[in-house]
Amino acid sequence: MDGIYLLQLLLNGLVIGVIYALIAMGLSLIFGLLGIVNFAHGEFYMLGAMLSFFAVTDLHFSYWTTILSVTLVASAAGLLFYHLFLSSLRQGDFERSILLTLGISMVLQNGGIFLWTVTPRIVPTPYSYAAVTFGELQIPVLRLFTLCIATAAFLALYVLLNRTLIGKAMRGLSHSRHAAAMVGIDHRRVARLAVMIGIALSGLAGATLAPVYSVQPTMGSAFVFKAFAIVIIGGLGNILGAALAAILLGIVESLIGGFLPLTLADAAGFVGMILVLLFKPEGLFGRGVRV
Amino acid sequence: MKRLMMAAVASALLAATAMAQPSPIRIGSTLPLTGNLAFFGQHSRWGTELAVAEANALGGVLGRQVEVDYQDNQCNPAVGVSSVTRMLSDKTEVALLDGVCSSVILAIMPVVQRAGVPLVVANGSATAIADASGVGGNKWTFKVNPSDASLVEALVGWLQQNGNADGIGFLGEDTDFGRAGMQAFEQALGRRGLKLASVDYYQQGTADFTTVLTKVRRANPKSLALYSVGADFQNLIRQYFGMGLTIPLTGRLLTDQIPPEILASGRLNGATAVQPYTAEIDLPANHAFIAAFQKMHGAPPNLLSYEAYETTRVLLDAISRSGIAQPGAIRDALQTTKLHSILGAEIEFDDHNLAHNNAVIVMVRDGKVQVVGLSKT
Amino acid sequence: MTAFRAPALGILAWLALLGVPLLTGSEYLLDTGIAIATFAVLSTGLNLIYGYTGLLSFAQVAFFGLGGYCAALLVTRLDFSFWLALPAGAVVATLAGLLIGYSSLRLSRHAFAIVSLSFALLCGIVSRDWVSLTRGSMGIPGLSLPGFDDPAQMYRLMVTAAAILLAAFYVLLSSRLGRALRAIKLNEPLAQSQGIDPLRYKLLAIGVSAAASGVMGALFVFHLSIVDPSVFDFYYTETMLIMVILGGAGSFWGVIGASVVFSIVPDLLRFSSDLRLMLYGVVLVAAMLLFPAGFGGLLQQRRLARWSTQR
């Protein structure tokens, strides 16, 4: 057994997993606090990437400026998203929320195809082809940045949820809307913030990954369905669980792909999700809101 | 009185011109105009448009202008079948062009057979198409672009002459295109007592090739044959470059899709590719084609535009030789085609209605793509 | 008289549809007829699960494709006759439906929604990746039904199948079973207290719906003469949802009407597919925000209003 090969696969898996985590965390946050499965989540990721493309090629923003500005725009988009669409949904409107966000996703994705066509676009950066090597292991610079940015985002979220008052309100709301209302938490304010953060994370993922992958309007769907699987495996509403499940999935996919036909790796997420739902419905890491 | 006479003469002339204006010849074309392969469909359409415009500028075919009806098939057999059925239902189209996607072409082959309308394939790559055409099969389907088997045979023959046919690894998309490529390599190598060093497939739409490239790096073949197109190919080549891989590339490498900075870096020097066409072919007919295409569409032609252009030329030539622009006569004329392609070979159909045009082998030298061989397929 | 009106009209309509090929040789019209027949059955199946029973399901397209692939494989690999492969495909689809239904409904209807979605995606992945079985993206071509090579015959076969299946749905929904399903949707605990076992009835709805989709799937792929992974495309799900929502979830004739309209209109308008899907998205959003009960619901409201003013 080639040790270096295994380590490289693990490292690759970690990086891929962290990418999944960025997208899954936002989804988990929105479900945890609003009970809404956001089908349009992948489209915000795509919009973040497209926006980065235009920021870099038309406005000549630098790599870091782009990421910052796109994240800010994404949080504003989240605010709009909440007020226009999500605020009218009530607690039990599960099916309606799915259909509503599905409709939004269809509009955004096909609107994107209509406006920009499916021609893939490359976002140039000065770091695009550089790689960092640790002995015999290697990691491309852009992915290293992604790893750092995602970790920073996750830490920020952790601090927000556990060390701030509004974070406490969020955790309370995710446990029980009624109890939260009873202690005077304005669920609309908290939900709105959750949506803003969730969408901002999605946009951040898009901006970070735009230089890594080719950018085109359909890039969101592949990730969003995997993100659903991850969120369920981690436990719906359990944000830490989602992050851990994401990393786990990334590593599992990488290991499978490294030794077996690549195509089996694709199914890993869905099979895992179905297994979790059958045998441990509150999620691998528990503490999740039972679906 | 004079004014009345002039009016009479004028209206008679008008009537005469109206009667003398013959109706246009209508051809149908089914393409993926939307969806993932829209880029390919667009170029295929552009190629056809150029060929038709050139013919019409010379007075049309059989004295009639040619019109093409382009319909979207979204690379989906169900959509393809229903749109082609609709197109053929009013019985005005005398022939049909391609579909780009092999699965669509395979699905519409029975439809054109039932309707008795010739289908001329320009871009679809599945070997099954020609296998099911001509003698003992669908007599209405003709394939102008060469089969992958013959393209790869040409490449492997050239590689062997230069001592590089050993230890080739394969990485391709998991579609009929990729699978046909793998089989073509196995056959061509097998004929020379060689084998593929490794075989890997990826799903269309894969964004992240890290895992498979890590696997390839570990297997360390002497060269890597790629069968990849579109956004997947761009992602693949960029990640290949970003991971610092130096395994020489070959196969159906799309040299015109490689980002210029990667080409210019020189890391791909020594890469070879076989295609039915590249813009670098140094023949006057090709230069003329590229110039005309650029002028009409404001962009350089690619493989698909060329294939569609050449195929449309073949079809228009057959219509002209048929004398009456009726589907049955056109089909018979197609069978006796002997047209000089702009790549220098004669386009003729064998008994499976398959043509054998030249294939071109290119190599990357000093950061530039150069033609190193032209061979009959 | 009213009891016989619907079936009598139905039979007349069926006979009339059968006669269409005599009036026109247009293969295009027959093609459209086949599309309508297929979508009518698929949407009504979804209506049964979502409209009447209240379970959002994305698995309809999975049952459709499973029926198709099953029949195709049995005929091409094991030399089955199509007439055996067709029910076999339906059986496989039904079993799949019962499996995912039973495993996830024990948890909640939310789990069922998500599992049904994942199941549909998984079917797409397996059909693309398990190349040794399904030939992957290359699909299984050459599916022909001896005796039905003529498009008119295939059209008649599919219209008849659709008529039978829709009649079965109608009978089911007008019976006690239909009322039980509606009771479950309106208030499950109450229904339970009346002695209705929700799980059994939900599984029944899913099973029947899956079987019908499987049958249409097998017929459809033989009509196309090829089955490939695109049979699992999300596009079918999106279209079905539009038909059910606009037709009115829970309205039998509304959904059938919407199926007819939405099978014809997109072709007429010749919109590019992205514009069409965008429009569907807008419709979906508008419907969710403005009329949750759909067109059928509006009609019902108006009927109620008229009834109440007539008194």
PDB file of N, CA and C in Angstrom, chain C residues 70-76 78-89 144-146 222:
ATOM      1  N   CYS C  70     -36.176  -1.431 -17.358  1.00  0.00           N
ATOM      2  CA  CYS C  70     -36.467  -2.838 -17.078  1.00  0.00           C
ATOM      3  C   CYS C  70     -36.966  -3.543 -18.314  1.00  0.00           C
ATOM      4  N   ALA C  71     -37.969  -2.957 -18.944  1.00  0.00           N
ATOM      5  CA  ALA C  71     -38.534  -3.571 -20.132  1.00  0.00           C
ATOM      6  C   ALA C  71     -37.471  -3.695 -21.215  1.00  0.00           C
ATOM      7  N   ALA C  72     -36.690  -2.631 -21.402  1.00  0.00           N
ATOM      8  CA  ALA C  72     -35.662  -2.646 -22.442  1.00  0.00           C
ATOM      9  C   ALA C  72     -34.645  -3.749 -22.201  1.00  0.00           C
ATOM     10  N   LEU C  73     -34.191  -3.865 -20.941  1.00  0.00           N
ATOM     11  CA  LEU C  73     -33.189  -4.882 -20.637  1.00  0.00           C
ATOM     12  C   LEU C  73     -33.748  -6.287 -20.801  1.00  0.00           C
ATOM     13  N   LEU C  74     -34.973  -6.509 -20.320  1.00  0.00           N
ATOM     14  CA  LEU C  74     -35.555  -7.850 -20.426  1.00  0.00           C
ATOM     15  C   LEU C  74     -35.731  -8.251 -21.884  1.00  0.00           C
ATOM     16  N   VAL C  75     -36.104  -7.291 -22.714  1.00  0.00           N
ATOM     17  CA  VAL C  75     -36.323  -7.635 -24.116  1.00  0.00           C
ATOM     18  C   VAL C  75     -35.003  -7.816 -24.855  1.00  0.00           C
ATOM     19  N   THR C  76     -34.037  -6.918 -24.606  1.00  0.00           N
ATOM     20  CA  THR C  76     -32.800  -7.015 -25.387  1.00  0.00           C
ATOM     21  C   THR C  76     -31.813  -8.029 -24.835  1.00  0.00           C
ATOM     22  N   LEU C  78     -32.566 -10.639 -22.310  1.00  0.00           N
ATOM     23  CA  LEU C  78     -33.077 -11.965 -21.976  1.00  0.00           C
ATOM     24  C   LEU C  78     -34.142 -12.442 -22.946  1.00  0.00           C
ATOM     25  N   ASP C  79     -34.281 -11.711 -24.049  1.00  0.00           N
ATOM     26  CA  ASP C  79     -35.214 -12.153 -25.082  1.00  0.00           C
ATOM     27  C   ASP C  79     -36.640 -12.346 -24.609  1.00  0.00           C
ATOM     28  N   PHE C  80     -37.023 -11.557 -23.616  1.00  0.00           N
ATOM     29  CA  PHE C  80     -38.421 -11.614 -23.182  1.00  0.00           C
ATOM     30  C   PHE C  80     -39.309 -11.060 -24.271  1.00  0.00           C
ATOM     31  N   SER C  81     -40.528 -11.450 -24.262  1.00  0.00           N
ATOM     32  CA  SER C  81     -41.492 -10.782 -25.114  1.00  0.00           C
ATOM     33  C   SER C  81     -41.870  -9.468 -24.433  1.00  0.00           C
ATOM     34  N   PHE C  82     -42.161  -8.448 -25.227  1.00  0.00           N
ATOM     35  CA  PHE C  82     -42.500  -7.155 -24.638  1.00  0.00           C
ATOM     36  C   PHE C  82     -43.674  -7.285 -23.679  1.00  0.00           C
ATOM     37  N   TRP C  83     -44.629  -8.164 -24.009  1.00  0.00           N
ATOM     38  CA  TRP C  83     -45.853  -8.254 -23.215  1.00  0.00           C
ATOM     39  C   TRP C  83     -45.604  -8.861 -21.846  1.00  0.00           C
ATOM     40  N   LEU C  84     -44.441  -9.515 -21.667  1.00  0.00           N
ATOM     41  CA  LEU C  84     -44.029  -9.956 -20.335  1.00  0.00           C
ATOM     42  C   LEU C  84     -43.168  -8.890 -19.671  1.00  0.00           C
ATOM     43  N   ALA C  85     -42.339  -8.242 -20.507  1.00  0.00           N
ATOM     44  CA  ALA C  85     -41.421  -7.242 -19.967  1.00  0.00           C
ATOM     45  C   ALA C  85     -42.176  -6.040 -19.416  1.00  0.00           C
ATOM     46  N   LEU C  86     -43.290  -5.698 -20.049  1.00  0.00           N
ATOM     47  CA  LEU C  86     -44.058  -4.535 -19.606  1.00  0.00           C
ATOM     48  C   LEU C  86     -44.543  -4.690 -18.173  1.00  0.00           C
ATOM     49  N   PRO C  87     -45.282  -5.765 -17.843  1.00  0.00           N
ATOM     50  CA  PRO C  87     -45.688  -5.899 -16.439  1.00  0.00           C
ATOM     51  C   PRO C  87     -44.511  -6.076 -15.499  1.00  0.00           C
ATOM     52  N   ALA C  88     -43.439  -6.713 -15.996  1.00  0.00           N
ATOM     53  CA  ALA C  88     -42.262  -6.856 -15.141  1.00  0.00           C
ATOM     54  C   ALA C  88     -41.715  -5.493 -14.772  1.00  0.00           C
ATOM     55  N   GLY C  89     -41.653  -4.601 -15.747  1.00  0.00           N
ATOM     56  CA  GLY C  89     -41.180  -3.245 -15.476  1.00  0.00           C
ATOM     57  C   GLY C  89     -42.070  -2.551 -14.462  1.00  0.00           C
ATOM     58  N   SER C 144     -37.780  -2.281 -30.511  1.00  0.00           N
ATOM     59  CA  SER C 144     -38.922  -2.243 -31.419  1.00  0.00           C
ATOM     60  C   SER C 144     -39.969  -3.229 -30.960  1.00  0.00           C
ATOM     61  N   LEU C 145     -41.197  -2.894 -31.193  1.00  0.00           N
ATOM     62  CA  LEU C 145     -42.331  -3.700 -30.787  1.00  0.00           C
ATOM     63  C   LEU C 145     -42.950  -4.292 -32.037  1.00  0.00           C
ATOM     64  N   PRO C 146     -42.749  -5.590 -32.271  1.00  0.00           N
ATOM     65  CA  PRO C 146     -43.268  -6.177 -33.511  1.00  0.00           C
ATOM     66  C   PRO C 146     -44.788  -6.027 -33.577  1.00  0.00           C
ATOM     67  N   PHE C 222     -40.171   2.227 -25.863  1.00  0.00           N
ATOM     68  CA  PHE C 222     -40.299   1.438 -27.086  1.00  0.00           C
ATOM     69  C   PHE C 222     -40.837   2.285 -28.232  1.00  0.00           C
TER      70      PHE C 222
END
